[in-house]
């Protein structure tokens, strides 16, 4: 059934990819990656345009998936997707939502799982869109660039593109999150120290004021 929908959308070219990528971020179980590849094989010279169309549609669909999760909850996922995908994504999300979204952009777990979970678990929507922009942008444009430069020969390359991106991107994501966590910790510590110093200064001023009143008396 779903494959029939993909075949139907294929006849509409870039517009079909736009619709597919939008629905991919919301609830459609077949990733837009497959239609992007099919259309890029037909006309490799349009591969970058197709990547752009899919990327924009995915970002537009991301907040829709988010609010779907916010309104309907996680139960909507079980109607369309595998339970192991949902459970794995939930586990990742509860440990670190930011890393889950970035890494989830490259895993076989459909991305709509993360958009809907973000809404269910009240993850900030602007962070979701920001991380989706990075992760999905990499995936769409790497496929687009491969077809643009290598033509139809890229078909065999893109089969493992998610794996290659995953191998390269995940360590970078982990390093980025660790650096940011350390920076935020230092910032929070500095703010606490500033507050403590301000409080101490106020106490000194209050003590001096009290002493001055006693002397005047």
PDB file of C-alpha atoms in Angstrom, residues 49-196:
ATOM      1  CA  UNK A  49      17.519  20.704  -6.670  1.00  0.00           C
ATOM      2  CA  UNK A  50      15.816  17.516  -5.469  1.00  0.00           C
ATOM      3  CA  UNK A  51      17.909  17.598  -2.279  1.00  0.00           C
ATOM      4  CA  UNK A  52      16.804  21.191  -1.668  1.00  0.00           C
ATOM      5  CA  UNK A  53      13.131  20.389  -2.284  1.00  0.00           C
ATOM      6  CA  UNK A  54      13.250  17.387   0.063  1.00  0.00           C
ATOM      7  CA  UNK A  55      15.172  19.300   2.712  1.00  0.00           C
ATOM      8  CA  UNK A  56      12.755  22.253   2.804  1.00  0.00           C
ATOM      9  CA  UNK A  57       9.737  19.942   2.890  1.00  0.00           C
ATOM     10  CA  UNK A  58      11.245  17.948   5.750  1.00  0.00           C
ATOM     11  CA  UNK A  59      11.807  21.110   7.808  1.00  0.00           C
ATOM     12  CA  UNK A  60       8.251  22.272   7.122  1.00  0.00           C
ATOM     13  CA  UNK A  61       6.900  18.887   8.213  1.00  0.00           C
ATOM     14  CA  UNK A  62       8.991  18.768  11.406  1.00  0.00           C
ATOM     15  CA  UNK A  63       6.778  21.117  13.499  1.00  0.00           C
ATOM     16  CA  UNK A  64       3.663  19.320  12.197  1.00  0.00           C
ATOM     17  CA  UNK A  65       5.025  16.010  13.503  1.00  0.00           C
ATOM     18  CA  UNK A  66       5.952  17.765  16.742  1.00  0.00           C
ATOM     19  CA  UNK A  67       2.420  19.053  17.384  1.00  0.00           C
ATOM     20  CA  UNK A  68       0.927  15.731  16.319  1.00  0.00           C
ATOM     21  CA  UNK A  69       2.912  14.124  19.132  1.00  0.00           C
ATOM     22  CA  UNK A  70       1.939  16.886  21.524  1.00  0.00           C
ATOM     23  CA  UNK A  71      -1.759  16.424  20.818  1.00  0.00           C
ATOM     24  CA  UNK A  72      -2.079  12.664  20.206  1.00  0.00           C
ATOM     25  CA  UNK A  73       0.843  11.264  22.211  1.00  0.00           C
ATOM     26  CA  UNK A  74       3.191   8.404  21.408  1.00  0.00           C
ATOM     27  CA  UNK A  75       0.372   5.938  20.734  1.00  0.00           C
ATOM     28  CA  UNK A  76       0.005   7.280  17.185  1.00  0.00           C
ATOM     29  CA  UNK A  77       3.446   5.883  16.335  1.00  0.00           C
ATOM     30  CA  UNK A  78       2.504   2.304  17.170  1.00  0.00           C
ATOM     31  CA  UNK A  79      -0.190   2.354  14.487  1.00  0.00           C
ATOM     32  CA  UNK A  80       2.314   2.896  11.658  1.00  0.00           C
ATOM     33  CA  UNK A  81       5.820   1.950  12.825  1.00  0.00           C
ATOM     34  CA  UNK A  82       7.715  -0.951  14.373  1.00  0.00           C
ATOM     35  CA  UNK A  83       7.625  -1.179  18.152  1.00  0.00           C
ATOM     36  CA  UNK A  84      11.410  -1.717  18.365  1.00  0.00           C
ATOM     37  CA  UNK A  85      12.033   1.521  16.452  1.00  0.00           C
ATOM     38  CA  UNK A  86       9.804   3.474  18.821  1.00  0.00           C
ATOM     39  CA  UNK A  87      11.259   1.887  21.977  1.00  0.00           C
ATOM     40  CA  UNK A  88      14.846   2.438  20.782  1.00  0.00           C
ATOM     41  CA  UNK A  89      14.138   6.081  19.925  1.00  0.00           C
ATOM     42  CA  UNK A  90      12.361   6.663  23.247  1.00  0.00           C
ATOM     43  CA  UNK A  91      15.326   5.246  25.142  1.00  0.00           C
ATOM     44  CA  UNK A  92      17.755   7.476  23.241  1.00  0.00           C
ATOM     45  CA  UNK A  93      15.530  10.495  23.696  1.00  0.00           C
ATOM     46  CA  UNK A  94      15.167  10.084  27.448  1.00  0.00           C
ATOM     47  CA  UNK A  95      18.946   9.831  27.853  1.00  0.00           C
ATOM     48  CA  UNK A  96      19.767  12.839  25.671  1.00  0.00           C
ATOM     49  CA  UNK A  97      17.152  14.392  23.416  1.00  0.00           C
ATOM     50  CA  UNK A  98      19.605  16.560  21.498  1.00  0.00           C
ATOM     51  CA  UNK A  99      21.919  13.700  20.619  1.00  0.00           C
ATOM     52  CA  UNK A 100      18.924  11.504  19.770  1.00  0.00           C
ATOM     53  CA  UNK A 101      17.650  13.972  17.163  1.00  0.00           C
ATOM     54  CA  UNK A 102      21.045  14.502  15.546  1.00  0.00           C
ATOM     55  CA  UNK A 103      22.036  10.846  15.526  1.00  0.00           C
ATOM     56  CA  UNK A 104      18.486   9.796  14.616  1.00  0.00           C
ATOM     57  CA  UNK A 105      18.850  11.720  11.362  1.00  0.00           C
ATOM     58  CA  UNK A 106      21.272   9.053  10.137  1.00  0.00           C
ATOM     59  CA  UNK A 107      19.896   5.844  11.647  1.00  0.00           C
ATOM     60  CA  UNK A 108      17.360   3.445  10.061  1.00  0.00           C
ATOM     61  CA  UNK A 109      14.827   4.625  12.645  1.00  0.00           C
ATOM     62  CA  UNK A 110      12.325   6.824  10.727  1.00  0.00           C
ATOM     63  CA  UNK A 111      12.812  10.496  11.574  1.00  0.00           C
ATOM     64  CA  UNK A 112       9.123  11.072  12.305  1.00  0.00           C
ATOM     65  CA  UNK A 113       9.648   8.998  15.467  1.00  0.00           C
ATOM     66  CA  UNK A 114      11.859  11.790  16.799  1.00  0.00           C
ATOM     67  CA  UNK A 115       9.583  14.649  15.704  1.00  0.00           C
ATOM     68  CA  UNK A 116       6.571  13.048  17.382  1.00  0.00           C
ATOM     69  CA  UNK A 117       8.537  12.059  20.497  1.00  0.00           C
ATOM     70  CA  UNK A 118       9.771  15.644  20.780  1.00  0.00           C
ATOM     71  CA  UNK A 119       6.164  16.773  21.053  1.00  0.00           C
ATOM     72  CA  UNK A 120       5.238  13.988  23.479  1.00  0.00           C
ATOM     73  CA  UNK A 121       8.159  14.767  25.795  1.00  0.00           C
ATOM     74  CA  UNK A 122       7.892  18.582  25.481  1.00  0.00           C
ATOM     75  CA  UNK A 123      11.313  19.007  23.900  1.00  0.00           C
ATOM     76  CA  UNK A 124      11.777  22.676  22.809  1.00  0.00           C
ATOM     77  CA  UNK A 125      10.486  22.928  19.243  1.00  0.00           C
ATOM     78  CA  UNK A 126      13.121  25.417  18.053  1.00  0.00           C
ATOM     79  CA  UNK A 127      15.867  23.072  19.165  1.00  0.00           C
ATOM     80  CA  UNK A 128      14.162  20.250  17.307  1.00  0.00           C
ATOM     81  CA  UNK A 129      14.008  22.324  14.104  1.00  0.00           C
ATOM     82  CA  UNK A 130      17.630  23.446  14.536  1.00  0.00           C
ATOM     83  CA  UNK A 131      18.985  19.927  15.005  1.00  0.00           C
ATOM     84  CA  UNK A 132      16.743  18.584  12.240  1.00  0.00           C
ATOM     85  CA  UNK A 133      18.156  21.265   9.922  1.00  0.00           C
ATOM     86  CA  UNK A 134      21.682  19.997  10.568  1.00  0.00           C
ATOM     87  CA  UNK A 135      21.015  16.261  10.469  1.00  0.00           C
ATOM     88  CA  UNK A 136      18.547  16.145   7.605  1.00  0.00           C
ATOM     89  CA  UNK A 137      20.537  18.678   5.614  1.00  0.00           C
ATOM     90  CA  UNK A 138      23.575  16.412   5.702  1.00  0.00           C
ATOM     91  CA  UNK A 139      21.599  13.392   4.565  1.00  0.00           C
ATOM     92  CA  UNK A 140      19.702  15.075   1.730  1.00  0.00           C
ATOM     93  CA  UNK A 141      22.684  16.982   0.353  1.00  0.00           C
ATOM     94  CA  UNK A 142      25.223  14.184   0.557  1.00  0.00           C
ATOM     95  CA  UNK A 143      22.899  12.054  -1.590  1.00  0.00           C
ATOM     96  CA  UNK A 144      22.338  15.014  -3.908  1.00  0.00           C
ATOM     97  CA  UNK A 145      26.062  15.751  -4.262  1.00  0.00           C
ATOM     98  CA  UNK A 146      26.916  12.129  -5.000  1.00  0.00           C
ATOM     99  CA  UNK A 147      24.424  11.983  -7.866  1.00  0.00           C
ATOM    100  CA  UNK A 148      25.376  15.443  -9.114  1.00  0.00           C
ATOM    101  CA  UNK A 149      29.079  14.550  -9.399  1.00  0.00           C
ATOM    102  CA  UNK A 150      28.941  10.825 -10.172  1.00  0.00           C
ATOM    103  CA  UNK A 151      25.648  10.520 -12.052  1.00  0.00           C
ATOM    104  CA  UNK A 152      23.887   7.177 -12.088  1.00  0.00           C
ATOM    105  CA  UNK A 153      27.053   5.501 -10.783  1.00  0.00           C
ATOM    106  CA  UNK A 154      26.196   6.987  -7.379  1.00  0.00           C
ATOM    107  CA  UNK A 155      23.329   4.519  -6.999  1.00  0.00           C
ATOM    108  CA  UNK A 156      25.675   1.908  -5.533  1.00  0.00           C
ATOM    109  CA  UNK A 157      27.312   4.510  -3.255  1.00  0.00           C
ATOM    110  CA  UNK A 158      24.188   5.822  -1.569  1.00  0.00           C
ATOM    111  CA  UNK A 159      23.191   2.406  -0.254  1.00  0.00           C
ATOM    112  CA  UNK A 160      25.743   2.826   2.514  1.00  0.00           C
ATOM    113  CA  UNK A 161      25.578   6.606   2.782  1.00  0.00           C
ATOM    114  CA  UNK A 162      23.717   6.522   6.109  1.00  0.00           C
ATOM    115  CA  UNK A 163      26.358   4.209   7.547  1.00  0.00           C
ATOM    116  CA  UNK A 164      29.218   6.435   6.396  1.00  0.00           C
ATOM    117  CA  UNK A 165      27.564   9.582   7.704  1.00  0.00           C
ATOM    118  CA  UNK A 166      26.809   7.795  10.967  1.00  0.00           C
ATOM    119  CA  UNK A 167      30.445   6.714  11.405  1.00  0.00           C
ATOM    120  CA  UNK A 168      31.760  10.225  10.771  1.00  0.00           C
ATOM    121  CA  UNK A 169      28.990  12.304  12.312  1.00  0.00           C
ATOM    122  CA  UNK A 170      28.303  10.515  15.594  1.00  0.00           C
ATOM    123  CA  UNK A 171      31.788  11.086  17.101  1.00  0.00           C
ATOM    124  CA  UNK A 172      31.588  14.758  16.055  1.00  0.00           C
ATOM    125  CA  UNK A 173      28.126  15.087  17.617  1.00  0.00           C
ATOM    126  CA  UNK A 174      29.291  13.475  20.865  1.00  0.00           C
ATOM    127  CA  UNK A 175      32.342  15.771  21.031  1.00  0.00           C
ATOM    128  CA  UNK A 176      30.182  18.835  20.314  1.00  0.00           C
ATOM    129  CA  UNK A 177      27.667  17.920  23.032  1.00  0.00           C
ATOM    130  CA  UNK A 178      30.418  17.208  25.575  1.00  0.00           C
ATOM    131  CA  UNK A 179      32.115  20.548  24.874  1.00  0.00           C
ATOM    132  CA  UNK A 180      28.798  22.372  25.122  1.00  0.00           C
ATOM    133  CA  UNK A 181      27.889  20.562  28.344  1.00  0.00           C
ATOM    134  CA  UNK A 182      31.233  21.501  29.880  1.00  0.00           C
ATOM    135  CA  UNK A 183      30.838  25.106  28.723  1.00  0.00           C
ATOM    136  CA  UNK A 184      27.312  25.315  30.173  1.00  0.00           C
ATOM    137  CA  UNK A 185      28.555  23.846  33.449  1.00  0.00           C
ATOM    138  CA  UNK A 186      31.305  26.473  33.661  1.00  0.00           C
ATOM    139  CA  UNK A 187      28.812  29.204  32.828  1.00  0.00           C
ATOM    140  CA  UNK A 188      26.394  28.001  35.511  1.00  0.00           C
ATOM    141  CA  UNK A 189      29.242  27.830  38.039  1.00  0.00           C
ATOM    142  CA  UNK A 190      30.353  31.356  37.157  1.00  0.00           C
ATOM    143  CA  UNK A 191      26.775  32.637  37.536  1.00  0.00           C
ATOM    144  CA  UNK A 192      26.461  30.977  40.952  1.00  0.00           C
ATOM    145  CA  UNK A 193      29.763  32.500  41.994  1.00  0.00           C
ATOM    146  CA  UNK A 194      28.637  35.947  40.825  1.00  0.00           C
ATOM    147  CA  UNK A 195      25.355  35.562  42.728  1.00  0.00           C
ATOM    148  CA  UNK A 196      27.235  34.472  45.853  1.00  0.00           C
TER     149      UNK A 196
END
